[in-house]
Short mmCIF file of C-alpha atoms and ligand atoms in Angstrom, two decimals:
data_model
loop_
_atom_site.label_atom_id
_atom_site.label_comp_id
_atom_site.label_asym_id
_atom_site.label_seq_id
_atom_site.Cartn_x
_atom_site.Cartn_y
_atom_site.Cartn_z
CA UNK A 1 44.73 62.43 -94.53
CA UNK A 2 46.98 59.38 -94.50
CA UNK A 3 48.39 58.34 -91.16
CA UNK A 4 52.16 58.35 -90.84
CA UNK A 5 53.90 55.15 -89.88
CA UNK A 6 55.16 55.09 -86.31
CA UNK A 7 58.84 55.09 -87.30
CA UNK A 8 58.28 58.36 -89.19
CA UNK A 9 57.23 60.34 -86.14
CA UNK A 10 58.06 58.39 -83.00
CA UNK A 11 61.62 59.60 -82.45
CA UNK A 12 60.57 63.19 -82.98
CA UNK A 13 57.76 63.06 -80.42
CA UNK A 14 59.17 60.74 -77.80
CA UNK A 15 61.78 63.21 -76.56
CA UNK A 16 59.77 66.39 -76.94
CA UNK A 17 60.35 68.48 -73.86
CA UNK A 18 59.60 72.11 -73.14
CA UNK A 19 60.97 75.02 -71.18
CA UNK A 20 58.36 76.42 -68.81
CA UNK A 21 57.53 80.08 -69.33
CA UNK A 22 54.96 80.85 -66.63
CA UNK A 23 56.57 79.12 -63.66
CA UNK A 24 60.13 78.31 -62.67
CA UNK A 25 61.51 74.89 -63.57
CA UNK A 26 61.67 73.98 -59.88
CA UNK A 27 58.00 74.77 -59.41
CA UNK A 28 56.99 72.55 -62.29
CA UNK A 29 59.37 69.79 -61.24
CA UNK A 30 60.06 70.18 -57.50
CA UNK A 31 63.34 68.35 -56.77
CA UNK A 32 61.80 66.41 -53.88
CA UNK A 33 59.36 64.84 -56.36
CA UNK A 34 61.32 64.92 -59.60
CA UNK A 35 65.00 64.53 -58.84
CA UNK A 36 66.63 64.79 -55.42
CA UNK A 37 69.91 63.76 -57.10
CA UNK A 38 70.47 67.03 -58.96
CA UNK A 39 71.08 65.48 -62.39
CA UNK A 40 70.78 68.04 -65.27
CA UNK A 41 67.70 67.85 -67.48
CA UNK A 42 69.90 67.22 -70.58
CA UNK A 43 70.98 64.00 -68.89
CA UNK A 44 67.41 62.92 -68.14
CA UNK A 45 66.54 63.64 -71.75
CA UNK A 46 68.90 60.84 -72.80
CA UNK A 47 66.41 58.35 -71.29
CA UNK A 48 65.88 55.77 -74.01
CA UNK A 49 63.10 53.30 -73.35
CA UNK A 50 63.99 49.84 -74.67
CA UNK A 51 60.38 49.07 -75.61
CA UNK A 52 58.76 51.66 -77.85
CA UNK A 53 55.04 51.86 -78.41
CA UNK A 54 52.62 54.50 -79.62
CA UNK A 55 49.30 55.21 -77.95
CA UNK A 56 47.44 53.94 -81.00
CA UNK A 57 49.27 50.61 -80.93
CA UNK A 58 49.06 50.40 -77.15
CA UNK A 59 45.26 50.66 -77.16
CA UNK A 60 44.92 48.08 -79.90
CA UNK A 61 47.17 45.57 -78.12
CA UNK A 62 45.51 46.11 -74.74
CA UNK A 63 42.06 45.69 -76.24
CA UNK A 64 43.13 42.36 -77.72
CA UNK A 65 44.59 41.24 -74.39
CA UNK A 66 41.37 42.04 -72.58
CA UNK A 67 39.28 40.28 -75.22
CA UNK A 68 41.51 37.21 -74.84
CA UNK A 69 41.39 37.04 -71.05
CA UNK A 70 37.70 37.91 -70.64
CA UNK A 71 36.60 35.48 -73.34
CA UNK A 72 38.51 32.60 -71.75
CA UNK A 73 36.78 33.52 -68.52
CA UNK A 74 33.26 33.58 -69.97
CA UNK A 75 33.81 30.41 -72.00
CA UNK A 76 34.92 28.56 -68.87
CA UNK A 77 32.56 30.14 -66.36
CA UNK A 78 30.04 27.38 -66.79
CA UNK A 79 32.60 24.67 -66.25
CA UNK A 80 32.07 25.15 -62.52
CA UNK A 81 35.78 24.94 -61.97
CA UNK A 82 35.59 26.58 -58.59
CA UNK A 83 32.99 24.24 -57.13
CA UNK A 84 35.11 21.25 -57.99
CA UNK A 85 38.44 22.81 -57.05
CA UNK A 86 40.31 21.38 -54.07
CA UNK A 87 40.46 23.34 -50.79
CA UNK A 88 44.16 23.84 -51.61
CA UNK A 89 43.43 25.72 -54.82
CA UNK A 90 40.67 27.76 -53.15
CA UNK A 91 43.12 28.81 -50.46
CA UNK A 92 45.64 29.74 -53.15
CA UNK A 93 43.11 31.87 -55.05
CA UNK A 94 41.97 33.63 -51.88
CA UNK A 95 45.59 34.27 -50.87
CA UNK A 96 46.42 35.65 -54.32
CA UNK A 97 43.45 37.90 -55.00
CA UNK A 98 43.23 39.68 -51.65
CA UNK A 99 46.66 41.31 -51.52
CA UNK A 100 47.42 41.47 -55.27
CA UNK A 101 44.21 43.15 -56.40
CA UNK A 102 44.71 46.31 -54.38
CA UNK A 103 48.47 46.33 -54.93
CA UNK A 104 47.82 46.51 -58.69
CA UNK A 105 45.17 49.19 -58.36
CA UNK A 106 47.37 51.37 -56.15
CA UNK A 107 50.32 50.94 -58.51
CA UNK A 108 48.43 53.15 -60.97
CA UNK A 109 49.09 56.01 -58.54
CA UNK A 110 52.82 55.27 -58.45
CA UNK A 111 52.99 55.35 -62.25
CA UNK A 112 50.90 58.52 -62.34
CA UNK A 113 53.53 60.16 -60.14
CA UNK A 114 56.26 59.09 -62.57
CA UNK A 115 54.14 60.45 -65.43
CA UNK A 116 53.69 63.81 -63.73
CA UNK A 117 57.11 64.38 -62.19
CA UNK A 118 59.70 62.67 -64.36
CA UNK A 119 61.89 65.10 -66.24
CA UNK A 120 62.55 62.57 -69.00
CA UNK A 121 59.90 62.82 -71.74
CA UNK A 122 60.36 59.21 -72.87
CA UNK A 123 59.82 58.06 -69.29
CA UNK A 124 56.65 60.11 -69.04
CA UNK A 125 55.29 58.31 -72.11
CA UNK A 126 56.13 54.88 -70.73
CA UNK A 127 54.76 55.73 -67.31
CA UNK A 128 51.48 56.90 -68.88
CA UNK A 129 51.07 53.42 -70.34
CA UNK A 130 52.13 51.96 -66.99
CA UNK A 131 49.36 53.92 -65.26
CA UNK A 132 46.80 52.52 -67.70
CA UNK A 133 48.29 49.03 -67.32
CA UNK A 134 47.87 49.05 -63.56
CA UNK A 135 44.30 50.31 -63.81
CA UNK A 136 43.59 47.38 -66.10
CA UNK A 137 45.27 44.99 -63.65
CA UNK A 138 43.33 46.30 -60.70
CA UNK A 139 40.11 45.92 -62.66
CA UNK A 140 40.79 42.46 -64.06
CA UNK A 141 41.89 41.08 -60.69
CA UNK A 142 38.81 42.49 -58.95
CA UNK A 143 36.49 41.27 -61.67
CA UNK A 144 37.91 37.77 -61.79
CA UNK A 145 37.77 37.47 -58.00
CA UNK A 146 34.21 38.82 -57.97
CA UNK A 147 33.00 35.76 -59.85
CA UNK A 148 33.71 33.63 -56.78
CA UNK A 149 31.92 35.73 -54.17
CA UNK A 150 28.68 33.86 -54.67
CA UNK A 151 30.56 30.64 -53.89
CA UNK A 152 32.69 31.91 -51.05
CA UNK A 153 32.64 35.17 -49.15
CA UNK A 154 36.41 35.24 -48.65
CA UNK A 155 36.66 36.74 -52.14
CA UNK A 156 35.05 39.89 -50.77
CA UNK A 157 38.57 40.50 -49.43
CA UNK A 158 39.88 41.20 -52.93
CA UNK A 159 38.16 44.55 -52.54
CA UNK A 160 37.95 44.88 -48.79
CA UNK A 161 41.46 43.94 -47.70
CA UNK A 162 43.22 47.24 -48.41
CA UNK A 163 40.81 49.08 -46.13
CA UNK A 164 41.51 46.80 -43.18
CA UNK A 165 44.17 46.69 -40.49
CA UNK A 166 44.65 42.95 -40.87
CA UNK A 167 48.27 42.14 -39.99
CA UNK A 168 49.11 40.65 -43.39
CA UNK A 169 47.66 43.68 -45.14
CA UNK A 170 49.61 46.01 -42.83
CA UNK A 171 52.76 44.11 -43.79
CA UNK A 172 52.18 44.45 -47.54
CA UNK A 173 51.01 48.06 -47.31
CA UNK A 174 54.13 49.03 -45.37
CA UNK A 175 56.36 47.56 -48.10
CA UNK A 176 54.42 49.11 -50.99
CA UNK A 177 54.06 52.50 -49.31
CA UNK A 178 57.81 52.49 -48.78
CA UNK A 179 58.95 51.65 -52.29
CA UNK A 180 56.09 52.79 -54.53
CA UNK A 181 54.14 55.58 -52.92
CA UNK A 182 56.28 57.78 -50.68
CA UNK A 183 59.40 58.62 -52.66
CA UNK A 184 60.36 60.84 -55.59
CA UNK A 185 59.49 59.64 -59.10
CA UNK A 186 63.01 58.39 -59.87
CA UNK A 187 63.55 56.46 -56.64
CA UNK A 188 60.06 54.96 -56.80
CA UNK A 189 60.64 53.90 -60.40
CA UNK A 190 63.98 52.21 -59.66
CA UNK A 191 62.46 50.39 -56.70
CA UNK A 192 59.14 49.55 -58.34
CA UNK A 193 60.06 48.93 -61.96
CA UNK A 194 63.49 47.41 -61.51
CA UNK A 195 63.64 45.79 -58.06
CA UNK A 196 59.99 44.77 -57.75
CA UNK A 197 58.64 44.22 -61.26
CA UNK A 198 61.70 43.12 -63.16
CA UNK A 199 62.88 41.23 -60.11
CA UNK A 200 59.78 39.42 -58.96
CA UNK A 201 56.64 39.62 -61.08
CA UNK A 202 57.80 36.76 -63.33
CA UNK A 203 57.70 34.56 -60.26
CA UNK A 204 54.05 35.14 -59.39
CA UNK A 205 52.75 35.68 -62.92
CA UNK A 206 54.66 33.15 -65.02
CA UNK A 207 55.63 30.60 -62.38
CA UNK A 208 52.21 30.50 -60.77
CA UNK A 209 50.54 30.62 -64.16
CA UNK A 210 52.33 27.37 -65.06
CA UNK A 211 50.94 25.77 -61.89
CA UNK A 212 47.47 27.13 -62.70
CA UNK A 213 47.48 25.74 -66.24
CA UNK A 214 48.51 22.33 -64.90
CA UNK A 215 45.76 22.51 -62.29
CA UNK A 216 43.22 23.17 -65.05
CA UNK A 217 42.52 26.74 -63.93
CA UNK A 218 42.90 28.21 -67.42
CA UNK A 219 41.00 31.38 -66.54
CA UNK A 220 43.47 32.22 -63.77
CA UNK A 221 46.48 31.21 -65.91
CA UNK A 222 45.30 33.42 -68.80
CA UNK A 223 44.69 36.38 -66.51
CA UNK A 224 48.17 36.08 -64.99
CA UNK A 225 49.83 35.89 -68.40
CA UNK A 226 47.82 38.83 -69.69
CA UNK A 227 49.05 40.93 -66.78
CA UNK A 228 52.65 39.81 -67.07
CA UNK A 229 52.96 41.01 -70.68
CA UNK A 230 52.28 44.54 -69.37
CA UNK A 231 54.64 44.13 -66.42
CA UNK A 232 57.45 43.00 -68.72
CA UNK A 233 57.02 46.21 -70.76
CA UNK A 234 56.65 48.84 -68.07
CA UNK A 235 59.25 47.21 -65.78
CA UNK A 236 61.81 48.42 -68.32
CA UNK A 237 61.46 52.01 -67.11
CA UNK A 238 63.93 51.20 -64.34
CA UNK A 239 66.89 50.16 -66.47
CA UNK A 240 67.68 53.44 -68.30
CA UNK A 241 67.21 55.34 -65.02
CA UNK A 242 69.89 53.28 -63.32
CA UNK A 243 72.25 53.88 -66.27
CA UNK A 244 71.67 57.64 -66.08
CA UNK A 245 72.29 57.58 -62.32
CA UNK A 246 75.55 55.66 -62.74
CA UNK A 247 76.78 57.90 -65.56
CA UNK A 248 76.15 60.93 -63.37
CA UNK A 249 78.04 59.74 -60.33
CA UNK A 250 75.05 58.39 -58.42
CA UNK A 251 75.86 54.70 -58.45
CA UNK A 252 75.85 54.39 -54.65
CA UNK A 253 72.36 55.92 -54.45
CA UNK A 254 71.02 53.66 -57.23
CA UNK A 255 72.57 50.63 -55.56
CA UNK A 256 70.96 51.47 -52.25
CA UNK A 257 67.54 51.92 -53.83
CA UNK A 258 67.84 48.52 -55.52
CA UNK A 259 69.04 46.86 -52.32
CA UNK A 260 66.16 48.24 -50.24
CA UNK A 261 63.48 47.59 -52.88
CA UNK A 262 64.65 44.08 -53.67
CA UNK A 263 64.75 43.03 -50.02
CA UNK A 264 61.40 44.52 -49.11
CA UNK A 265 59.63 42.89 -52.03
CA UNK A 266 61.41 39.58 -51.55
CA UNK A 267 59.93 39.25 -48.06
CA UNK A 268 56.43 39.75 -49.49
CA UNK A 269 56.89 37.31 -52.37
CA UNK A 270 58.57 34.77 -50.14
CA UNK A 271 55.42 34.46 -48.07
CA UNK A 272 52.96 34.90 -50.96
CA UNK A 273 54.57 32.84 -53.73
CA UNK A 274 56.37 30.51 -51.32
CA UNK A 275 53.20 29.34 -49.61
CA UNK A 276 51.28 29.27 -52.93
CA UNK A 277 53.85 27.19 -54.79
CA UNK A 278 55.28 24.88 -52.14
CA UNK A 279 52.14 24.26 -50.11
CA UNK A 280 48.79 25.32 -51.59
CA UNK A 281 49.36 24.10 -55.14
CA UNK A 282 48.08 20.51 -55.14
CA UNK A 283 51.02 18.13 -55.28
CA UNK A 284 50.16 16.63 -58.66
CA UNK A 285 50.08 20.06 -60.32
CA UNK A 286 53.32 21.51 -59.01
CA UNK A 287 55.60 22.69 -61.79
CA UNK A 288 58.61 23.69 -59.68
CA UNK A 289 59.39 24.50 -56.08
CA UNK A 290 59.72 28.14 -55.01
CA UNK A 291 63.45 27.58 -54.76
CA UNK A 292 63.63 26.32 -58.36
CA UNK A 293 61.50 29.18 -59.66
CA UNK A 294 63.56 31.64 -57.64
CA UNK A 295 66.80 30.31 -59.08
CA UNK A 296 65.48 30.46 -62.62
CA UNK A 297 63.70 33.82 -62.56
CA UNK A 298 65.37 35.80 -59.82
CA UNK A 299 68.75 34.45 -58.73
CA UNK A 300 70.06 33.88 -62.26
CA UNK A 301 68.17 36.36 -64.43
CA UNK A 302 67.96 39.27 -62.04
CA UNK A 303 71.56 38.86 -60.90
CA UNK A 304 72.60 39.00 -64.57
CA UNK A 305 70.59 42.18 -65.09
CA UNK A 306 72.11 43.82 -62.03
CA UNK A 307 75.65 43.07 -63.13
CA UNK A 308 75.01 44.06 -66.76
CA UNK A 309 73.93 47.48 -65.55
CA UNK A 310 77.16 47.96 -63.61
CA UNK A 311 75.64 47.50 -60.16
CA UNK A 312 76.74 44.93 -57.59
CA UNK A 313 74.70 42.15 -56.09
CA UNK A 314 73.00 43.37 -52.89
CA UNK A 315 75.33 43.09 -49.90
CA UNK A 316 73.02 40.54 -48.25
CA UNK A 317 73.05 38.16 -51.27
CA UNK A 318 74.39 35.13 -49.36
CA UNK A 319 71.83 35.59 -46.62
CA UNK A 320 69.14 36.05 -49.28
CA UNK A 321 70.05 32.68 -50.84
CA UNK A 322 69.68 31.10 -47.39
CA UNK A 323 66.34 32.90 -46.94
CA UNK A 324 65.07 31.50 -50.26
CA UNK A 325 65.28 28.02 -48.75
CA UNK A 326 63.97 28.78 -45.29
CA UNK A 327 61.79 31.82 -44.67
CA UNK A 328 58.55 30.69 -46.30
CA UNK A 329 58.63 27.30 -44.58
CA UNK A 330 58.66 29.04 -41.21
CA UNK A 331 55.99 31.51 -42.33
CA UNK A 332 53.74 28.64 -43.48
CA UNK A 333 53.81 27.21 -39.94
CA UNK A 334 52.87 30.63 -38.56
CA UNK A 335 50.13 31.17 -41.13
CA UNK A 336 48.58 27.80 -40.30
CA UNK A 337 48.70 27.99 -36.52
CA UNK A 338 47.53 31.62 -36.40
CA UNK A 339 44.87 30.80 -39.00
CA UNK A 340 42.08 32.64 -37.20
CA UNK A 341 43.91 35.91 -37.93
CA UNK A 342 43.60 35.32 -41.68
CA UNK A 343 40.48 35.82 -43.77
CA UNK A 344 40.94 32.72 -45.92
CA UNK A 345 41.05 29.09 -44.79
CA UNK A 346 44.70 28.02 -44.62
CA UNK A 347 45.82 24.45 -45.10
CA UNK A 348 48.89 22.83 -43.61
CA UNK A 349 49.68 20.87 -46.80
CA UNK A 350 52.11 18.55 -44.99
CA UNK A 351 50.52 15.15 -45.55
CA UNK A 352 53.06 12.29 -45.80
CA UNK A 353 53.24 12.58 -49.61
CA UNK A 354 53.63 16.35 -49.45
CA UNK A 355 56.42 15.94 -46.89
CA UNK A 356 58.26 13.60 -49.23
CA UNK A 357 58.12 16.26 -51.92
CA UNK A 358 59.30 18.97 -49.50
CA UNK A 359 62.17 16.77 -48.31
CA UNK A 360 63.19 16.10 -51.92
CA UNK A 361 63.11 19.80 -52.85
CA UNK A 362 64.55 21.06 -49.56
CA UNK A 363 66.79 18.34 -48.10
CA UNK A 364 66.58 18.47 -44.31
CA UNK A 365 62.98 19.71 -44.26
CA UNK A 366 61.81 16.76 -42.11
CA UNK A 367 64.47 17.33 -39.47
CA UNK A 368 63.64 21.00 -39.13
CA UNK A 369 60.16 22.23 -40.08
CA UNK A 370 58.88 18.65 -40.04
CA UNK A 371 59.59 18.43 -36.32
CA UNK A 372 57.38 21.45 -35.67
CA UNK A 373 54.60 19.95 -37.75
CA UNK A 374 54.93 16.65 -35.85
CA UNK A 375 53.79 18.48 -32.72
CA UNK A 376 50.77 19.92 -34.55
CA UNK A 377 49.97 16.50 -36.02
CA UNK A 378 50.18 14.74 -32.64
CA UNK A 379 47.85 17.28 -31.12
CA UNK A 380 45.30 16.84 -33.91
CA UNK A 381 45.47 13.04 -33.64
CA UNK A 382 44.85 13.28 -29.93
CA UNK A 383 41.97 15.68 -30.36
CA UNK A 384 43.83 18.59 -28.74
CA UNK A 385 42.80 21.10 -31.38
CA UNK A 386 43.17 23.97 -28.95
CA UNK A 387 46.87 23.17 -28.68
CA UNK A 388 47.34 23.76 -32.41
CA UNK A 389 46.55 27.44 -31.88
CA UNK A 390 49.10 29.45 -29.88
CA UNK A 391 47.84 31.82 -27.21
CA UNK A 392 50.95 33.95 -27.18
CA UNK A 393 51.21 36.60 -29.90
CA UNK A 394 54.22 36.24 -32.21
CA UNK A 395 57.09 38.69 -32.38
CA UNK A 396 56.49 40.79 -35.49
CA UNK A 397 59.29 42.43 -37.46
CA UNK A 398 59.08 46.23 -37.35
CA UNK A 399 60.14 46.39 -41.00
CA UNK A 400 58.58 43.55 -43.02
CA UNK A 401 55.65 43.08 -40.62
CA UNK A 402 55.97 39.30 -40.78
CA UNK A 403 56.78 36.96 -37.94
CA UNK A 404 60.30 36.78 -36.56
CA UNK A 405 61.09 33.13 -37.29
CA UNK A 406 64.01 30.79 -37.49
CA UNK A 407 64.78 27.22 -38.37
CA UNK A 408 64.09 24.54 -35.78
CA UNK A 409 66.71 21.86 -35.22
CA UNK A 410 69.69 24.03 -36.09
CA UNK A 411 71.53 26.82 -34.30
CA UNK A 412 72.03 27.17 -30.59
CA UNK A 413 70.61 24.88 -27.92
CA UNK A 414 67.66 26.20 -25.91
CA UNK A 415 66.01 23.92 -23.32
CA UNK A 416 67.33 20.83 -25.06
CA UNK A 417 66.16 21.96 -28.52
CA UNK A 418 68.05 23.74 -31.24
CA UNK A 419 66.54 26.94 -32.60
CA UNK A 420 68.13 29.77 -34.52
CA UNK A 421 65.45 32.47 -34.36
CA UNK A 422 67.11 35.78 -33.54
CA UNK A 423 65.51 39.07 -32.62
CA UNK A 424 67.66 41.67 -34.36
CA UNK A 425 66.60 44.52 -32.14
CA UNK A 426 67.52 48.17 -32.03
CA UNK A 427 66.93 50.79 -29.36
CA UNK A 428 66.12 54.11 -30.93
CA UNK A 429 64.81 57.28 -29.24
CA UNK A 430 63.39 55.48 -26.25
CA UNK A 431 61.80 52.63 -28.14
CA UNK A 432 62.90 49.09 -28.90
CA UNK A 433 62.37 47.92 -32.47
CA UNK A 434 62.42 44.23 -33.42
CA UNK A 435 63.59 42.88 -36.77
CA UNK A 436 63.52 39.41 -38.32
CA UNK A 437 66.85 39.79 -40.08
CA UNK A 438 69.93 41.92 -40.57
CA UNK A 439 68.65 43.41 -43.88
CA UNK A 440 65.30 44.49 -42.34
CA UNK A 441 67.24 46.19 -39.53
CA UNK A 442 69.64 47.74 -42.05
CA UNK A 443 66.77 49.33 -43.98
CA UNK A 444 65.49 50.93 -40.77
CA UNK A 445 68.91 52.24 -39.78
CA UNK A 446 69.37 53.94 -43.14
CA UNK A 447 66.50 56.32 -42.43
CA UNK A 448 64.98 55.90 -38.94
CA UNK A 449 62.78 58.99 -39.29
CA UNK A 450 61.03 57.36 -42.21
CA UNK A 451 60.10 54.20 -40.30
CA UNK A 452 60.09 54.90 -36.58
CA UNK A 453 56.46 56.06 -36.35
CA UNK A 454 55.08 52.82 -37.72
CA UNK A 455 53.58 50.43 -35.19
CA UNK A 456 53.28 46.75 -35.91
CA UNK A 457 50.04 44.96 -35.09
CA UNK A 458 51.61 43.71 -31.84
CA UNK A 459 52.79 47.26 -30.94
CA UNK A 460 49.15 48.30 -31.37
CA UNK A 461 47.95 45.57 -29.04
CA UNK A 462 50.45 46.61 -26.40
CA UNK A 463 49.79 50.36 -26.65
CA UNK A 464 46.00 49.95 -26.41
CA UNK A 465 45.17 50.90 -30.02
CA UNK A 466 43.55 47.51 -30.46
CA UNK A 467 40.42 47.27 -28.28
CA UNK A 468 40.70 44.74 -25.45
CA UNK A 469 38.64 41.60 -25.14
CA UNK A 470 38.59 38.37 -27.08
CA UNK A 471 36.88 39.88 -30.12
CA UNK A 472 38.62 43.25 -30.04
CA UNK A 473 41.65 42.01 -31.92
CA UNK A 474 39.63 40.47 -34.76
CA UNK A 475 37.24 43.37 -35.03
CA UNK A 476 40.19 45.74 -35.25
CA UNK A 477 41.48 43.66 -38.16
CA UNK A 478 38.10 43.83 -39.91
CA UNK A 479 37.25 40.20 -39.33
CA UNK A 480 33.76 39.24 -38.26
CA UNK A 481 33.39 35.78 -36.77
CA UNK A 482 32.74 34.25 -40.22
CA UNK A 483 35.85 35.93 -41.60
CA UNK A 484 38.27 34.21 -39.25
CA UNK A 485 40.26 31.42 -40.84
CA UNK A 486 39.75 27.80 -39.89
CA UNK A 487 41.62 24.77 -41.23
CA UNK A 488 40.61 24.74 -44.90
CA UNK A 489 40.84 20.99 -45.09
CA UNK A 490 39.02 20.16 -41.89
CA UNK A 491 42.21 18.40 -40.70
CA UNK A 492 41.91 15.74 -43.41
CA UNK A 493 45.51 16.48 -44.40
CA UNK A 494 46.69 14.29 -41.54
CA UNK A 495 44.97 11.25 -43.06
CA UNK A 496 47.75 8.93 -44.10
CA UNK A 497 49.67 9.27 -40.88
CA UNK A 498 49.65 5.95 -39.06
CA UNK A 499 46.90 6.83 -36.57
CA UNK A 500 43.43 8.10 -37.44
CA UNK A 501 42.68 11.67 -36.57
CA UNK A 502 40.31 12.54 -33.77
CA UNK A 503 37.01 14.10 -34.80
CA UNK A 504 37.47 17.73 -35.76
CA UNK A 505 36.13 20.16 -33.22
CA UNK A 506 36.68 23.41 -35.11
MN1 LIG B 601 50.42 45.24 -62.44
MN1 LIG B 602 53.42 46.81 -62.73
#
C-alpha cells in the first residue's frame, strides 16, 4: 500500500478529538490539571501549532541529529580536548552539565503532563514530540558529560546533582518545580515553552555554542546546537496558547504567567550564562558579553514576540534591564568566595586583561565590582587565603535561592562605603522572608501558600535541619571533602598584578 503524503492526512488527524463515553469530561480532563481558566473545548481545538511535523518525519530528523552529534563526539574523542582545555573551560563545562542535564531530563515529565492533560489535540501531538525531545536532551547531556568522569570526578555531578541539597541545586529546582512541574498543563506550557524556552534557551544554546566553537570545543558546540533545534520547535507550543487565552478574556492571567516565568528563569540564566560567558569563557574566545547576547536574543527578540502576541512587557522591565548589567557580576563574587560550597572549581577570571574587557563591556565595572575583587586580590598577594573565604553565611533570597547582592560603590553610604544591597523582606504568618529584589517578593505575594513552606539553605541551617559541626553543612549538601570547590586556577589569575602572589596554601 502506498503511503500518503503528509499534507494529504495531517490536517485531518492533527485536530482529531473525541467525546468520552465511559467517564465524564471532567474526570478525563480535571480542570485543575487541564484548564483552570474555564475555556470551552471548541476554543482549545482552535490551537494551531506553527510548526507541523508527523511522527514519521520526526523520528527520521531526530535520528539524523543524533548521528550528527554523536559522530562529531566520537571523531573528536581522541583529540584529548579536555586534557588540554584551560581550567576556565573545565569550570564552564562542569557548571553547564550539572544543572542542565537533570533540568532537561525532568522537562520530559512537564511535556508528558501537557501531552496527557491538554484539551487541544494539536498541542498533545506537539507535546508528545517535546517529551521525546527532552528525553533525548537528558540522555545526550548525561552521555557527553560521562566522557569526562575519568578525567575529573566533578562530572559525576551531571547525574548526582539533582539528588542533592546543594544550595545551587535547591535554587534551580525551586524555579523549575514552580514553572514546569507543579501547575496545570496550560500554565506550565506558557511558563515553560514561552517564557523559559522561547525566552532564554537561545542564550545558553546558541550564544554559548558560538563561544564553544571559537574555543575549539566542537563536540560541545554541536551538542548545544542539536538540542536547540528541538527547543526552537517545541517552544512554539506557548504562542497559540497565549492567543487562545487572550481571545477568551484571560489576558491578565496569561500576562501574569509570563511575568512570573520570565523572571524566575532569568535569575537562573543570569547566574549560569552570565558567569559562563563573562568570566569562564577564556578571553580570546569570547563572542559577546552576556549583556550583548541578552540584548540580541532576549531584550529585542523576546520583547517583540511579547508585543506581537498582544501582551505587555513585564512590569519590572526597567529593573530587569538594570539586572542584566549587574546581577551576575555580584553572583560571580559570591560563587568564587563561597567556592567550597560548589562541586566544581570556580575561577575568579578577573586578571588585569579580563578586567579591561569587563570595563569595556560594562563601563564602571572597575569602580564597583572591581573594588570588591581588589580586596580579594590583596589578601591573596599577602598570603591571607583564609580571608578570601567568608565565615558568615550569605543572605539567601527566599524565592530565587541565590544570594541577596547589590552593587558596591553606588547607593547609600554605610560605614564610609557605598552599597545598594537591599533585603526586600516580608513578614508573613509569623515568619520573615527575605528577597533579593522587588520581582522575587512580588512572585511570593501573589500566592504565599505556594511558596511559604520552602526553606532556603540558610533557613535549614538556622532551624537545625542541617547537622551541626564543620562538616555537617557540606555533608548535607552531598559534598565529600574532595567535592568541595577550590580555586580552579590555583590563584594564578592574579599573575599580572604588580606584585607576585604568595604561595598558594589551598
Ligand atoms: Mn531540552
Ligand atoms: Mn525544552
